[in-house]
Amino acid sequence: MQGTGKFCVFIAAFIFICPICHCLLDTVTGLLGGSNNNGNTDNENVEKNTGGSTASTACSPPEGYTDNIDGFSYRDYGETLNYWKAMSTCHKNRARLPLFKGEAMYNTIKGILRNLSYTVGLLANVNETRAQAIPANEALRFLKWNDGTTPLDLQFMTETIIFDEGEMCMTIFKDKHLSDTPCRNRTHTFCQFPCADEGKEQRNQW
């Protein structure tokens, strides 16, 4: 019984404390004016992607990647990815000082929900593989813009969406048969570590 109590405390700490600490760290680095993994300040990336506006948290695509292929834009999907990558370094616009805009608490809540869903998956032993395949229509319930609407092109998709917790990736496949080689269809793979050719991962962060 004592061992069960310790386990519950550990799970609670994982779900609630980690996102809170993460947001506190974001706030401190925001006050100090941090930089992202590419060596650029967050304002520089925002200006490059949005024409100078700091209202968007969109990330720059990796060097050599086209901004828009087959109607899919890394830039346009920046806000959608906020749900899937709430705690990702990609979407830290530290210059916005999230503490004063309420974003820190918002991201903390999203992080708690994400950790909770991941923990439930582990406890239910349904996360045997890193990538979980879910029907596109189910995933669409969570893919929303900030105003609550679903991106127009996603409304007509019938593909399988893969959410990879380990790499913080979301892959949308035009062909379900590509599910065993997600990097082959890199146009529709949104990862913290983008995919390169021939199914190999390219360890360049956004």
Coordinates of N, CA and C in Angstrom, one line a residue:
M1 N 0.8 -1.2 0.0 CA 0.0 0.0 0.0 C 0.9 1.3 0.0
Q2 N 2.0 1.2 0.7 CA 2.9 2.3 0.8 C 3.5 2.6 -0.5
G3 N 3.9 1.5 -1.2 CA 4.5 1.6 -2.5 C 3.5 2.2 -3.5
T4 N 2.2 1.9 -3.4 CA 1.2 2.4 -4.3 C 1.1 3.9 -4.1
G5 N 1.2 4.4 -2.9 CA 1.1 5.8 -2.6 C 2.3 6.6 -3.2
K6 N 3.5 6.0 -3.1 CA 4.6 6.7 -3.7 C 4.5 6.8 -5.2
F7 N 4.0 5.7 -5.8 CA 3.8 5.7 -7.2 C 2.8 6.8 -7.6
C8 N 1.7 7.0 -6.9 CA 0.8 8.0 -7.2 C 1.3 9.4 -7.1
V9 N 2.2 9.6 -6.0 CA 2.8 10.9 -5.9 C 3.8 11.2 -7.0
F10 N 4.5 10.1 -7.5 CA 5.4 10.3 -8.7 C 4.6 10.7 -9.9
I11 N 3.5 10.0 -10.1 CA 2.6 10.3 -11.3 C 2.1 11.7 -11.2
A12 N 1.6 12.1 -10.0 CA 1.1 13.5 -9.9 C 2.2 14.5 -10.1
A13 N 3.4 14.2 -9.6 CA 4.5 15.2 -9.8 C 4.8 15.3 -11.3
F14 N 4.8 14.2 -12.0 CA 5.1 14.2 -13.5 C 4.1 15.0 -14.2
I15 N 2.8 14.9 -13.9 CA 1.7 15.5 -14.6 C 1.7 17.0 -14.3
F16 N 1.8 17.4 -13.1 CA 1.6 18.8 -12.7 C 2.8 19.6 -12.5
I17 N 3.9 19.1 -11.9 CA 5.0 19.9 -11.6 C 5.9 20.2 -12.8
C18 N 6.1 19.3 -13.7 CA 7.0 19.5 -14.8 C 6.5 20.7 -15.7
P19 N 5.2 20.7 -16.1 CA 4.8 21.9 -16.9 C 4.9 23.2 -16.2
I20 N 4.7 23.2 -14.9 CA 4.8 24.4 -14.1 C 6.2 24.9 -14.1
C21 N 7.1 24.0 -13.8 CA 8.5 24.4 -13.8 C 9.0 24.9 -15.2
H22 N 8.5 24.2 -16.2 CA 8.8 24.6 -17.6 C 8.4 26.0 -17.8
C23 N 7.2 26.4 -17.4 CA 6.7 27.7 -17.7 C 7.4 28.8 -16.9
L24 N 7.8 28.4 -15.6 CA 8.6 29.3 -14.8 C 9.9 29.6 -15.5
L25 N 10.5 28.6 -16.0 CA 11.8 28.7 -16.7 C 11.6 29.6 -18.0
D26 N 10.5 29.4 -18.7 CA 10.2 30.3 -19.9 C 10.1 31.7 -19.5
T27 N 9.4 31.9 -18.3 CA 9.2 33.3 -17.9 C 10.5 34.0 -17.5
V28 N 11.4 33.3 -16.8 CA 12.7 33.8 -16.5 C 13.5 34.1 -17.7
T29 N 13.6 33.2 -18.6 CA 14.4 33.4 -19.9 C 13.8 34.5 -20.7
G30 N 12.4 34.6 -20.6 CA 11.8 35.7 -21.3 C 12.2 37.1 -20.8
L31 N 12.3 37.2 -19.5 CA 12.7 38.4 -18.8 C 14.2 38.7 -19.2
L32 N 15.0 37.7 -19.4 CA 16.4 37.9 -19.7 C 16.6 38.0 -21.2
G33 N 15.6 37.7 -22.0 CA 15.7 37.8 -23.5 C 16.5 36.7 -24.1
G34 N 15.9 35.5 -24.2 CA 16.6 34.3 -24.6 C 16.7 34.2 -26.1
S35 N 17.3 33.1 -26.6 CA 17.4 32.9 -28.0 C 17.0 31.4 -28.3
N36 N 16.6 31.1 -29.5 CA 16.1 29.7 -29.8 C 17.3 28.9 -30.2
N37 N 17.0 27.6 -30.6 CA 18.0 26.7 -30.9 C 18.8 27.0 -32.2
N38 N 18.2 27.8 -33.0 CA 18.9 28.2 -34.2 C 19.9 29.3 -34.0
G39 N 19.9 29.9 -32.8 CA 20.9 31.0 -32.5 C 20.3 32.3 -32.8
N40 N 19.0 32.4 -33.3 CA 18.4 33.6 -33.6 C 17.5 34.0 -32.4
T41 N 17.3 35.3 -32.2 CA 16.4 35.7 -31.2 C 15.0 35.4 -31.6
D42 N 14.0 35.2 -30.7 CA 12.7 34.8 -31.1 C 12.0 35.9 -31.9
N43 N 12.3 37.2 -31.6 CA 11.8 38.3 -32.4 C 12.2 38.2 -33.8
E44 N 13.4 37.8 -34.1 CA 13.9 37.7 -35.4 C 13.1 36.6 -36.2
N45 N 12.9 35.5 -35.6 CA 12.1 34.4 -36.2 C 10.7 34.9 -36.5
V46 N 10.1 35.6 -35.5 CA 8.7 36.1 -35.7 C 8.6 37.1 -36.8
E47 N 9.6 38.0 -36.9 CA 9.6 39.0 -38.0 C 9.8 38.3 -39.3
K48 N 10.6 37.3 -39.4 CA 10.8 36.6 -40.7 C 9.6 35.9 -41.1
N49 N 8.8 35.3 -40.2 CA 7.6 34.5 -40.5 C 6.3 35.3 -40.7
T50 N 6.2 36.4 -40.0 CA 5.0 37.1 -39.9 C 5.1 38.6 -40.4
G51 N 6.2 39.0 -40.9 CA 6.3 40.3 -41.4 C 6.4 41.4 -40.3
G52 N 6.9 40.9 -39.2 CA 7.2 41.9 -38.1 C 6.2 41.7 -36.9
S53 N 5.1 41.0 -37.1 CA 4.1 40.8 -36.0 C 4.6 39.9 -35.0
T54 N 4.4 40.2 -33.7 CA 4.8 39.3 -32.6 C 3.6 38.6 -32.1
A55 N 2.5 38.6 -32.8 CA 1.2 37.9 -32.4 C 1.2 36.5 -32.7
S56 N 2.1 36.0 -33.6 CA 2.1 34.6 -34.0 C 3.3 33.9 -33.3
T57 N 3.1 32.6 -33.1 CA 4.2 31.8 -32.5 C 4.7 30.8 -33.6
A58 N 4.4 31.1 -34.8 CA 4.9 30.2 -35.9 C 6.4 30.1 -35.9
C59 N 6.8 28.9 -36.4 CA 8.3 28.6 -36.4 C 8.8 28.6 -37.8
S60 N 10.1 28.8 -37.9 CA 10.7 28.8 -39.2 C 10.9 27.3 -39.7
P61 N 10.6 27.0 -41.0 CA 10.9 25.7 -41.5 C 12.4 25.5 -41.5
P62 N 12.8 24.2 -41.5 CA 14.3 24.0 -41.6 C 14.8 24.5 -42.9
E63 N 16.1 24.8 -42.9 CA 16.8 25.3 -44.1 C 16.7 24.3 -45.2
G64 N 16.3 24.8 -46.3 CA 16.1 23.9 -47.5 C 14.7 23.4 -47.7
Y65 N 13.8 23.6 -46.7 CA 12.5 23.2 -46.8 C 11.6 24.3 -47.5
T66 N 10.7 23.9 -48.4 CA 9.9 24.9 -49.0 C 8.8 25.3 -48.0
D67 N 8.5 26.6 -48.0 CA 7.5 27.1 -47.1 C 6.1 26.5 -47.3
N68 N 5.8 26.2 -48.6 CA 4.4 25.8 -48.8 C 4.5 24.7 -49.9
I69 N 4.1 23.5 -49.6 CA 4.1 22.4 -50.6 C 2.7 21.7 -50.6
D70 N 2.1 21.6 -51.7 CA 0.8 21.0 -51.8 C -0.2 21.6 -50.9
G71 N -0.1 22.9 -50.7 CA -1.1 23.6 -49.9 C -0.8 23.5 -48.4
F72 N 0.2 22.9 -48.0 CA 0.6 22.8 -46.6 C 1.7 23.7 -46.3
S73 N 1.5 24.6 -45.3 CA 2.5 25.6 -45.0 C 2.9 25.4 -43.6
Y74 N 4.3 25.3 -43.4 CA 4.8 25.2 -42.0 C 4.3 26.5 -41.2
R75 N 4.4 27.6 -41.9 CA 4.0 28.8 -41.2 C 2.6 28.8 -40.8
D76 N 1.7 28.4 -41.7 CA 0.2 28.4 -41.3 C -0.1 27.4 -40.2
Y77 N 0.7 26.4 -40.1 CA 0.3 25.4 -39.1 C 1.0 25.6 -37.8
G78 N 1.7 26.8 -37.7 CA 2.3 27.1 -36.4 C 1.3 27.1 -35.2
E79 N 0.2 27.7 -35.4 CA -0.8 27.8 -34.4 C -1.4 26.5 -34.0
T80 N -1.7 25.7 -35.1 CA -2.2 24.3 -34.8 C -1.2 23.5 -34.0
L81 N 0.1 23.7 -34.3 CA 1.1 22.9 -33.5 C 1.2 23.3 -32.1
N82 N 0.6 24.4 -31.7 CA 0.7 24.8 -30.3 C 0.0 23.8 -29.4
Y83 N -1.0 23.1 -29.9 CA -1.7 22.1 -29.1 C -0.8 20.9 -28.9
W84 N -0.2 20.5 -30.0 CA 0.6 19.3 -30.0 C 2.0 19.5 -29.4
K85 N 2.5 20.7 -29.5 CA 3.9 20.9 -29.0 C 3.9 22.0 -28.0
A86 N 2.9 21.9 -27.0 CA 2.8 23.0 -26.1 C 4.1 23.3 -25.3
M87 N 4.8 22.3 -25.0 CA 6.0 22.5 -24.2 C 7.3 22.4 -25.1
S88 N 7.1 22.5 -26.4 CA 8.3 22.4 -27.3 C 9.1 23.7 -27.3
T89 N 10.4 23.6 -27.5 CA 11.2 24.8 -27.6 C 10.9 25.6 -28.8
C90 N 10.2 25.0 -29.8 CA 9.9 25.6 -31.1 C 9.0 26.8 -30.9
H91 N 8.1 26.7 -30.0 CA 7.1 27.8 -29.8 C 7.3 28.7 -28.6
K92 N 8.6 28.8 -28.2 CA 8.9 29.7 -27.1 C 9.2 31.1 -27.7
N93 N 8.3 32.0 -27.7 CA 8.6 33.4 -28.1 C 8.8 34.1 -26.8
R94 N 10.0 34.0 -26.3 CA 10.3 34.5 -24.9 C 10.1 36.0 -24.9
A95 N 10.3 36.7 -26.0 CA 10.2 38.2 -26.0 C 8.8 38.7 -25.6
R96 N 7.9 37.8 -25.7 CA 6.5 38.2 -25.4 C 6.2 38.2 -23.9
L97 N 7.2 37.8 -23.1 CA 7.0 37.8 -21.7 C 5.6 37.1 -21.3
P98 N 5.6 35.8 -21.4 CA 4.3 35.1 -21.3 C 3.6 35.3 -19.9
L99 N 4.5 35.6 -18.9 CA 3.9 35.7 -17.6 C 2.9 36.9 -17.5
F100 N 3.2 37.9 -18.3 CA 2.3 39.1 -18.2 C 1.2 39.0 -19.2
K101 N 1.2 38.1 -20.2 CA 0.1 37.9 -21.1 C -0.7 36.7 -20.8
G102 N -0.5 36.1 -19.7 CA -1.3 34.9 -19.3 C -0.9 33.7 -20.1
E103 N 0.1 33.7 -21.0 CA 0.4 32.6 -21.8 C 1.1 31.5 -21.0
A104 N 1.8 31.9 -19.9 CA 2.5 30.9 -19.1 C 1.5 29.9 -18.5
M105 N 0.4 30.5 -17.9 CA -0.6 29.6 -17.3 C -1.3 28.8 -18.4
Y106 N -1.6 29.4 -19.6 CA -2.2 28.7 -20.7 C -1.4 27.5 -21.1
N107 N -0.1 27.7 -21.3 CA 0.8 26.6 -21.7 C 0.9 25.6 -20.6
T108 N 0.9 26.1 -19.3 CA 1.0 25.1 -18.2 C -0.2 24.2 -18.2
I109 N -1.4 24.7 -18.4 CA -2.6 23.9 -18.5 C -2.5 22.9 -19.6
K110 N -2.1 23.4 -20.8 CA -2.0 22.5 -21.9 C -0.9 21.4 -21.7
G111 N 0.1 21.8 -21.0 CA 1.2 20.8 -20.7 C 0.7 19.7 -19.7
I112 N -0.1 20.2 -18.7 CA -0.7 19.2 -17.8 C -1.6 18.2 -18.5
L113 N -2.5 18.8 -19.4 CA -3.4 17.9 -20.1 C -2.6 16.9 -21.0
R114 N -1.5 17.4 -21.6 CA -0.8 16.5 -22.5 C -0.1 15.4 -21.7
N115 N 0.5 15.8 -20.6 CA 1.2 14.8 -19.7 C 0.2 13.8 -19.1
L116 N -1.0 14.3 -18.8 CA -2.1 13.5 -18.3 C -2.5 12.4 -19.3
S117 N -2.7 12.8 -20.5 CA -3.1 11.9 -21.6 C -2.0 10.9 -21.9
Y118 N -0.8 11.4 -21.8 CA 0.3 10.4 -22.1 C 0.5 9.4 -21.0
T119 N 0.3 9.9 -19.7 CA 0.4 9.0 -18.6 C -0.7 8.0 -18.6
V120 N -1.9 8.4 -18.9 CA -3.0 7.4 -19.0 C -2.7 6.4 -20.1
G121 N -2.1 6.8 -21.2 CA -1.8 5.9 -22.2 C -0.7 4.9 -21.7
L122 N 0.2 5.3 -21.0 CA 1.2 4.4 -20.5 C 0.6 3.4 -19.5
L123 N -0.2 3.9 -18.6 CA -0.8 3.1 -17.5 C -1.7 2.1 -18.2
A124 N -2.4 2.5 -19.3 CA -3.3 1.5 -20.0 C -2.5 0.6 -20.9
N125 N -1.2 0.8 -21.0 CA -0.4 -0.1 -21.8 C -0.8 0.0 -23.3
V126 N -1.2 1.1 -23.8 CA -1.6 1.3 -25.2 C -0.5 2.0 -25.9
N127 N 0.6 2.4 -25.3 CA 1.6 3.1 -26.0 C 2.9 2.3 -26.2
E128 N 2.7 1.1 -26.7 CA 3.8 0.1 -26.9 C 4.7 0.6 -27.9
T129 N 4.2 1.3 -28.9 CA 5.1 1.9 -29.9 C 5.1 3.4 -29.8
R130 N 6.2 4.1 -30.2 CA 6.3 5.5 -30.0 C 5.2 6.3 -30.8
A131 N 4.8 5.8 -31.9 CA 3.9 6.5 -32.7 C 2.5 5.8 -32.6
Q132 N 1.5 6.6 -32.3 CA 0.1 6.1 -32.2 C -0.7 6.6 -33.4
A133 N -1.3 5.6 -34.0 CA -2.2 6.0 -35.2 C -3.6 6.2 -34.7
I134 N -4.2 7.3 -35.1 CA -5.6 7.6 -34.7 C -6.3 8.0 -36.0
P135 N -7.6 7.8 -36.1 CA -8.3 8.2 -37.3 C -8.3 9.7 -37.4
A136 N -8.2 10.2 -38.6 CA -8.1 11.6 -38.9 C -9.3 12.4 -38.3
N137 N -10.5 11.8 -38.5 CA -11.7 12.5 -38.0 C -11.7 12.7 -36.4
E138 N -11.0 11.7 -35.7 CA -10.9 11.9 -34.3 C -9.9 13.0 -34.0
A139 N -8.8 13.0 -34.7 CA -7.7 14.0 -34.5 C -8.2 15.4 -34.8
L140 N -9.1 15.5 -35.7 CA -9.6 16.9 -36.1 C -10.3 17.6 -35.0
R141 N -10.8 16.8 -34.0 CA -11.4 17.4 -32.9 C -10.4 18.3 -32.1
F142 N -9.1 18.0 -32.2 CA -8.1 18.7 -31.4 C -7.3 19.7 -32.3
L143 N -7.5 19.6 -33.6 CA -6.7 20.5 -34.5 C -7.6 21.7 -34.7
K144 N -7.4 22.7 -33.9 CA -8.2 23.9 -34.0 C -7.3 25.2 -34.1
W145 N -7.7 26.2 -34.8 CA -7.1 27.5 -34.8 C -7.5 28.1 -33.5
N146 N -6.9 29.3 -33.2 CA -7.2 30.0 -32.0 C -8.6 30.4 -31.8
D147 N -9.3 30.6 -33.0 CA -10.7 31.1 -32.9 C -11.6 29.9 -32.9
G148 N -11.1 28.7 -32.7 CA -11.9 27.5 -32.6 C -12.3 26.8 -33.8
T149 N -11.9 27.3 -35.0 CA -12.3 26.7 -36.3 C -11.3 25.7 -36.7
T150 N -11.7 24.8 -37.5 CA -10.8 23.8 -38.1 C -10.2 24.3 -39.4
P151 N -8.9 24.1 -39.6 CA -8.3 24.5 -40.9 C -9.0 23.9 -42.0
L152 N -9.3 24.7 -43.0 CA -10.2 24.3 -44.1 C -9.7 23.0 -44.8
D153 N -8.4 22.9 -45.1 CA -7.9 21.7 -45.8 C -7.9 20.5 -45.0
L154 N -7.9 20.6 -43.6 CA -8.0 19.4 -42.8 C -9.4 18.9 -42.7
Q155 N -10.4 19.7 -43.0 CA -11.8 19.3 -43.0 C -12.1 18.2 -44.0
F156 N -11.3 18.1 -45.1 CA -11.6 17.2 -46.1 C -10.6 16.0 -46.2
M157 N -9.8 15.9 -45.1 CA -8.8 14.8 -45.1 C -9.3 13.6 -44.5
T158 N -9.0 12.5 -45.1 CA -9.4 11.2 -44.5 C -8.2 10.3 -44.2
E159 N -7.0 10.9 -44.1 CA -5.8 10.2 -43.8 C -5.6 9.9 -42.3
T160 N -4.6 9.1 -42.1 CA -4.3 8.8 -40.7 C -3.3 9.8 -40.2
I161 N -3.5 10.2 -38.9 CA -2.6 11.1 -38.3 C -1.8 10.4 -37.2
I162 N -0.5 10.5 -37.2 CA 0.4 9.9 -36.2 C 0.8 11.0 -35.3
F163 N 0.7 10.7 -34.0 CA 1.2 11.7 -33.0 C 2.3 10.9 -32.2
D164 N 3.5 11.4 -32.3 CA 4.7 10.7 -31.8 C 5.1 11.5 -30.5
E165 N 4.8 11.0 -29.4 CA 5.1 11.7 -28.1 C 6.6 11.8 -27.9
G166 N 7.3 10.8 -28.3 CA 8.8 10.8 -28.1 C 9.5 11.9 -28.8
E167 N 9.1 12.2 -30.0 CA 9.8 13.2 -30.8 C 8.9 14.4 -31.0
M168 N 7.7 14.5 -30.3 CA 6.8 15.6 -30.5 C 6.5 15.8 -32.0
C169 N 6.0 14.8 -32.7 CA 5.8 14.9 -34.1 C 4.3 14.7 -34.4
M170 N 3.8 15.3 -35.4 CA 2.5 15.0 -35.9 C 2.6 14.8 -37.4
T171 N 2.3 13.6 -37.9 CA 2.5 13.3 -39.3 C 1.1 13.0 -39.9
I172 N 0.8 13.7 -41.0 CA -0.4 13.5 -41.7 C -0.1 12.8 -43.0
F173 N -0.6 11.7 -43.2 CA -0.3 10.9 -44.4 C -1.4 11.0 -45.4
K174 N -1.0 11.3 -46.7 CA -1.9 11.2 -47.8 C -2.3 9.7 -48.1
D175 N -1.3 8.9 -47.8 CA -1.5 7.4 -48.1 C -1.2 6.7 -46.8
K176 N -2.2 5.9 -46.3 CA -2.0 5.2 -45.1 C -0.9 4.2 -45.1
H177 N -0.5 3.8 -46.3 CA 0.5 2.8 -46.4 C 1.9 3.3 -46.2
L178 N 2.0 4.6 -46.0 CA 3.3 5.2 -45.7 C 3.5 5.3 -44.2
S179 N 2.6 4.7 -43.4 CA 2.7 4.9 -42.0 C 3.9 4.2 -41.4
D180 N 4.5 3.2 -42.1 CA 5.7 2.5 -41.6 C 6.9 3.3 -42.0
T181 N 6.9 4.3 -42.8 CA 8.0 5.1 -43.2 C 7.6 6.6 -43.2
P182 N 7.3 7.2 -42.0 CA 6.8 8.5 -42.0 C 7.7 9.6 -42.6
C183 N 9.0 9.4 -42.6 CA 9.8 10.4 -43.1 C 9.8 10.5 -44.7
R184 N 9.2 9.5 -45.3 CA 9.1 9.5 -46.7 C 8.2 10.6 -47.2
N185 N 7.2 11.0 -46.4 CA 6.2 12.0 -46.8 C 6.5 13.2 -45.9
R186 N 7.7 13.7 -46.0 CA 8.1 14.8 -45.0 C 7.3 16.1 -45.1
T187 N 6.7 16.3 -46.3 CA 5.9 17.5 -46.4 C 4.9 17.6 -45.3
H188 N 4.3 16.5 -44.9 CA 3.2 16.5 -44.0 C 3.6 16.0 -42.6
T189 N 4.9 16.1 -42.3 CA 5.4 15.7 -41.0 C 5.9 16.9 -40.3
F190 N 5.3 17.2 -39.2 CA 5.6 18.3 -38.4 C 6.3 17.9 -37.1
C191 N 7.6 18.0 -37.1 CA 8.4 17.4 -36.0 C 9.3 18.4 -35.4
Q192 N 9.7 18.2 -34.1 CA 10.7 19.0 -33.5 C 12.0 18.7 -34.2
F193 N 12.2 17.4 -34.6 CA 13.4 17.0 -35.4 C 12.9 16.6 -36.8
P194 N 12.9 17.5 -37.7 CA 12.4 17.3 -39.1 C 13.0 16.1 -39.7
C195 N 12.2 15.5 -40.7 CA 12.7 14.3 -41.4 C 13.5 14.7 -42.6
A196 N 14.5 13.9 -42.9 CA 15.3 14.1 -44.1 C 14.9 13.0 -45.1
D197 N 15.6 13.0 -46.3 CA 15.3 12.0 -47.3 C 15.6 10.6 -46.9
E198 N 15.0 9.6 -47.6 CA 15.3 8.2 -47.4 C 15.0 7.7 -46.0
G199 N 14.0 8.4 -45.4 CA 13.5 7.9 -44.1 C 14.4 8.1 -42.9
K200 N 15.4 8.9 -43.0 CA 16.3 9.2 -41.9 C 15.9 10.5 -41.2
E201 N 16.1 10.6 -39.9 CA 15.8 11.8 -39.2 C 17.0 12.8 -39.3
Q202 N 16.6 14.0 -39.5 CA 17.6 15.1 -39.6 C 17.5 15.8 -38.3
R203 N 18.6 15.8 -37.4 CA 18.5 16.3 -36.1 C 18.8 17.8 -36.1
N204 N 18.0 18.5 -36.8 CA 18.0 20.0 -36.8 C 16.7 20.5 -36.2
Q205 N 16.8 21.2 -35.1 CA 15.6 21.7 -34.5 C 15.1 22.9 -35.3
W206 N 13.8 23.1 -35.2 CA 13.2 24.2 -35.9 C 13.7 25.5 -35.3

